[in-house]
Amino acid sequence: MAMELIPVGTILAVLTNQVIKTANAAKDVLIEKDSFRVLSKHLFDIEPVLKELQLQELNDSQAARLALESLEADVKKANNLVEKYKNRARFYLLVKCRYIVKEVQDVTRDIGRSLAALSLANTEVLSRISDQVNRLQNEMQRVEFEASNSQLQIVDKLNQGLRDQKLDQGFANDMLEEIARAVGVPVEPSEISKELASFRREKEEAANRKERAEVFFLEQIIELLSRADAARDYEEVKKQYLQRVQVIELYDEKEECIPPLNSFLCRICEDVMVDPVSLCTGTTCERAAIEDWLDSGIRTDPETGEVLEDTSLRSNLPLRQSIEEWRELNYCLNIRSSKAKLLSGVDSSVEEALSQMQVLMRENSINKDWISIGGLTDIIISILGSSHNKDVKRKILITLKDVVEGHARNKERVIEFEGWDHIIRCLGRDASTSKAAVELLYELLQERSGWNVSVCRKFSQQCSAILFLVTLLKGPLRESAETAEKILMKLFEIDEENISRAAMSGWYKPLIDHIIQGPESSRISMVKTIVNMELVDLNLKLLGEEGVIPPLLEMVSGNIESKELSLSALVKLSGCHANKELMAAAGGVPLVLKLMFSPQARPFIVVKCSEILEKLSSEDDGIKFFVDEEGTQLELEPIITNLLALQQKPYSAHNVRRPALHALLGICRFEAGLVKKAVLTANGLSLVLPLLDDSDSEIREIAISLLFLFSQHEPQGVVEYLLKPRRLEALVGFLENDDKGDVQMAAAGLLANLPKSERALTMKLIELNGIDAILNILRNGTMEAKENALSALFRFSDPTNPESQRILVGGGAYPLLVNFLKAGSITAKARAAALIGNLSTSSPKLTVVSKSSSCWCFRASRDPLCLAHGGICSVTATFCLLEAHALPALVKLLHGEVHATAYEAIQTLSTLLEASPQRGANVLHKADAIKPILETLTWGTDELKEEALGLLEKIFVSKEMVENYGSAARLLLVGVTGRSVHENGHIGRKAAKVLSLLERYSRSSTSLLPGLHG
């Protein structure tokens, strides 16, 4: 019926009903609800306009009828659009959301334009609601719809994945889950199967409409989503596998492939078909191949050559199912073959099986399930743990990554089968193996939405896991390091304890970052880690270089827990020289001192501050660390005074006093001036002496070290204290302490500093076997202790006390002294030479010289006479250095051009000329000692030269010595005389005196040599 014959009122009534019907239907569309609801609202808004036209009797003009006709057509389009998308597959609606929105927008604008035309044709009739109509038609014509951002993101991600050919199971899982959630479908296999079935129907309908691009697009999506875990029912997958396994049991064990039937092959490309379609002639081809065939303009059957009357294509579903079944049987044959190769124990067969597994998983993701159901995953995990072949290990790790990638069930399988242990150990192997291992671990720690937190927690508890990851950070492969760092950063985020574990493995930056920037609880936790770690110097230095010291110094000003922990950490760090410099540069020392000497300071704080000071002062150049933030040297005297004052505080327990004393000792070692101030200004001696009686052995030991330093400045007070009952016994006890070399050194040094004139002290020491204790140090002590012990022996070698000398020599001192001449330090050699000189000074008085007789052969004894002393000598009776075989070692000291040793050697050699200059000179001549004595005049100090000239004056009393050495001596003496005119007149005069002796003998031919024994 032509519209012109229908009354306008009837048309309006029908149109109104259609508008209301379409508006109601639009509200119920499941996808792009916002767009359809806006369309629905606008349609409902049109209803009053149409009713107004009915009430006001619409003009029955040609323009009005045309406008109504246009509006009706547009409303029908809207209704068709609603019907089109009302009951479509929800997955399909989502992937087409951008097109759907465009369609809704276009139809809304079309209705708006038709409404404008209708309004224009009925201006007078609609005058009462003209504003409402104008607003409505303007809104509709200008409407702009957009799909929701979340939906567009999903569609864009999907399209990008298809372009990149991302067909892995992980991506499929992610996409399926996101799409399902967006359209309100539960992620359950049964529900997903329904949706995918609907999606496939959409593809079939598109194929029937010959929309090839649409079909291709939908096929890609179906193929991708079908790979997802939720798209498969595991029990069905397992059942399907077991059914196929039953079939292949009929085939020989060595069979790996069932040849395809001829019907499976495409008649065009001759490959096994994937999507077989049938022509009207019954010939079956691969869809893509026949479509290309037809597109090229060919209209004949590719097999028979007959002309195709109908070019439509029909999916051959039975054949497709048969091909899929054939493929699946071959999959199962390959899985069976791979299993046998894995169990063979032959590396080459194992690698072949692994390659086979990788191919299977690339061909079809269902093989990820079937490989695990067939037990191959468990087998290769076991081989990973037992194999020693690095290539096999690497290939297993790569294969396992393929097995678990995007597959939650297989990940659980690997983790439950304790694959962790084997994989983690591979992190410590060669670069390629560790790379494969860390990439596998990264995949195992992922789930669909990102990191699997519960698995990450479980992983972090694995022994050595974090250690190996930290090791990879420093490895040669950047990719491995980056992956390891990603894992570690996630583990840190989950549990801060993992930061501590990483620090214990040598990666300190995250820990320090938390100390610098973290919340208070985190900072406390991280500092506890530093305190509890076992760290060597290199680790301590790295911590300092990473910047840990400034934040720790900042924490010192915090609450009590913060103070105690940061100070404990600083104690540990200050054991490294580089960190001492950093602490000093950061102004840490004044801060520590202020905290330590605060009246309110807790004992623990005092202890830790003292320990820091002790470590700062433990080096010879430690004074340079005692500076403020500007680098200005701190006043050390008040520090010493305060440290001594701590010893007097009533609450100062041993654990407080010990580190404070250590710090005091370290500072006092800097320079003698500081020690003097401590003794005099702070009354240090009186404060430290009582500590020798302390119940704590360590405090007593520190006290003896301090007294050693103090005794140089106030020895008398120490003597008075030691002569009191039981005090000297304690000192001898320190000398006998072989386990503490520093204590022995200090005790011997203290004894050496005390006045030698205190005979009572000397005799008391002898009574207490002090000499034996000192000689024991010479045998077994450290070189520093030995040097001090040698100094301590001077009080026993005093020539005015021959009794103590006898006891000293009787204790076996002489051989020890001679050994020091040969092998000691410069200081030890000099002191040993001086001690021998003291003993040798007594030799002339102790030597019994035989009286002259007409025949010396009738002497009562036949013992040889000493060449130097003219009598019978021995080590024990006369302390003769010749009998002790000390002369060669003394002469050797003259050749070293070392002033200290040469000086003492010359003094000691001079003692040989005391009894008889001529005999002594002869002894020196035979020992080749006179030439090196002369040579000291060319290199020695003034003091040494003076001593050498004194000895030469005695030597050149002998004409024979003048004749032997006169020429050489004159040249040297003239040189000394000339050089000394303006330098040292005293040396010049002595040299002139010796020179005069030489000249006197050169003018006289008369020998002045006395008798041999005279």
mmCIF file with all atom_site columns, C-alpha atoms in Angstrom, residues 704-713 715 718 722 731 734-735 741-756 774 777 784-793 795 831:
data_model
loop_
_atom_site.group_PDB
_atom_site.id
_atom_site.type_symbol
_atom_site.label_atom_id
_atom_site.label_alt_id
_atom_site.label_comp_id
_atom_site.label_asym_id
_atom_site.label_entity_id
_atom_site.label_seq_id
_atom_site.pdbx_PDB_ins_code
_atom_site.Cartn_x
_atom_site.Cartn_y
_atom_site.Cartn_z
_atom_site.occupancy
_atom_site.B_iso_or_equiv
_atom_site.pdbx_formal_charge
_atom_site.auth_seq_id
_atom_site.auth_comp_id
_atom_site.auth_asym_id
_atom_site.auth_atom_id
_atom_site.pdbx_PDB_model_num
ATOM 1  C CA . ILE A 1 704 ? 99.014  -2.244  81.620 1.00 0.00 ? 704 ILE A CA 1
ATOM 2  C CA . SER A 1 705 ? 99.115  -0.929  78.043 1.00 0.00 ? 705 SER A CA 1
ATOM 3  C CA . LEU A 1 706 ? 98.083  2.540   79.215 1.00 0.00 ? 706 LEU A CA 1
ATOM 4  C CA . LEU A 1 707 ? 100.632 2.476   82.025 1.00 0.00 ? 707 LEU A CA 1
ATOM 5  C CA . PHE A 1 708 ? 103.314 1.594   79.498 1.00 0.00 ? 708 PHE A CA 1
ATOM 6  C CA . LEU A 1 709 ? 102.494 4.876   77.719 1.00 0.00 ? 709 LEU A CA 1
ATOM 7  C CA . PHE A 1 710 ? 102.069 6.868   80.947 1.00 0.00 ? 710 PHE A CA 1
ATOM 8  C CA . SER A 1 711 ? 105.262 5.547   82.534 1.00 0.00 ? 711 SER A CA 1
ATOM 9  C CA . GLN A 1 712 ? 107.386 7.584   80.148 1.00 0.00 ? 712 GLN A CA 1
ATOM 10 C CA . HIS A 1 713 ? 106.144 10.750  81.857 1.00 0.00 ? 713 HIS A CA 1
ATOM 11 C CA . PRO A 1 715 ? 107.643 6.612   86.189 1.00 0.00 ? 715 PRO A CA 1
ATOM 12 C CA . VAL A 1 718 ? 104.406 3.578   88.916 1.00 0.00 ? 718 VAL A CA 1
ATOM 13 C CA . LEU A 1 722 ? 104.519 -1.684  92.001 1.00 0.00 ? 722 LEU A CA 1
ATOM 14 C CA . LEU A 1 731 ? 103.352 -7.336  86.381 1.00 0.00 ? 731 LEU A CA 1
ATOM 15 C CA . PHE A 1 734 ? 101.610 -10.019 82.372 1.00 0.00 ? 734 PHE A CA 1
ATOM 16 C CA . LEU A 1 735 ? 105.150 -10.765 81.204 1.00 0.00 ? 735 LEU A CA 1
ATOM 17 C CA . GLY A 1 741 ? 101.588 -10.412 72.593 1.00 0.00 ? 741 GLY A CA 1
ATOM 18 C CA . ASP A 1 742 ? 100.384 -6.842  72.994 1.00 0.00 ? 742 ASP A CA 1
ATOM 19 C CA . VAL A 1 743 ? 100.090 -7.310  76.776 1.00 0.00 ? 743 VAL A CA 1
ATOM 20 C CA . GLN A 1 744 ? 103.579 -8.754  76.962 1.00 0.00 ? 744 GLN A CA 1
ATOM 21 C CA . MET A 1 745 ? 104.880 -5.881  74.872 1.00 0.00 ? 745 MET A CA 1
ATOM 22 C CA . ALA A 1 746 ? 103.224 -3.319  77.148 1.00 0.00 ? 746 ALA A CA 1
ATOM 23 C CA . ALA A 1 747 ? 104.395 -4.993  80.358 1.00 0.00 ? 747 ALA A CA 1
ATOM 24 C CA . ALA A 1 748 ? 107.965 -5.253  79.088 1.00 0.00 ? 748 ALA A CA 1
ATOM 25 C CA . GLY A 1 749 ? 107.789 -1.650  77.864 1.00 0.00 ? 749 GLY A CA 1
ATOM 26 C CA . LEU A 1 750 ? 106.488 -0.481  81.235 1.00 0.00 ? 750 LEU A CA 1
ATOM 27 C CA . LEU A 1 751 ? 109.378 -2.228  82.953 1.00 0.00 ? 751 LEU A CA 1
ATOM 28 C CA . ALA A 1 752 ? 111.833 -0.701  80.494 1.00 0.00 ? 752 ALA A CA 1
ATOM 29 C CA . ASN A 1 753 ? 110.517 2.821   81.215 1.00 0.00 ? 753 ASN A CA 1
ATOM 30 C CA . LEU A 1 754 ? 111.006 2.538   84.963 1.00 0.00 ? 754 LEU A CA 1
ATOM 31 C CA . PRO A 1 755 ? 114.215 4.003   86.440 1.00 0.00 ? 755 PRO A CA 1
ATOM 32 C CA . LYS A 1 756 ? 117.164 1.573   86.341 1.00 0.00 ? 756 LYS A CA 1
ATOM 33 C CA . ILE A 1 774 ? 111.585 -11.601 79.938 1.00 0.00 ? 774 ILE A CA 1
ATOM 34 C CA . ILE A 1 777 ? 109.536 -13.224 75.554 1.00 0.00 ? 777 ILE A CA 1
ATOM 35 C CA . GLU A 1 784 ? 107.555 -5.498  69.340 1.00 0.00 ? 784 GLU A CA 1
ATOM 36 C CA . ALA A 1 785 ? 107.429 -7.410  72.620 1.00 0.00 ? 785 ALA A CA 1
ATOM 37 C CA . LYS A 1 786 ? 111.000 -8.610  72.083 1.00 0.00 ? 786 LYS A CA 1
ATOM 38 C CA . GLU A 1 787 ? 112.222 -5.043  71.514 1.00 0.00 ? 787 GLU A CA 1
ATOM 39 C CA . ASN A 1 788 ? 110.652 -3.904  74.780 1.00 0.00 ? 788 ASN A CA 1
ATOM 40 C CA . ALA A 1 789 ? 111.921 -6.994  76.567 1.00 0.00 ? 789 ALA A CA 1
ATOM 41 C CA . LEU A 1 790 ? 115.467 -6.154  75.446 1.00 0.00 ? 790 LEU A CA 1
ATOM 42 C CA . SER A 1 791 ? 115.025 -2.666  76.870 1.00 0.00 ? 791 SER A CA 1
ATOM 43 C CA . ALA A 1 792 ? 113.754 -4.155  80.117 1.00 0.00 ? 792 ALA A CA 1
ATOM 44 C CA . LEU A 1 793 ? 116.936 -6.248  80.428 1.00 0.00 ? 793 LEU A CA 1
ATOM 45 C CA . ARG A 1 795 ? 118.261 -2.959  84.494 1.00 0.00 ? 795 ARG A CA 1
ATOM 46 C CA . ARG A 1 831 ? 119.586 -3.004  71.979 1.00 0.00 ? 831 ARG A CA 1
#
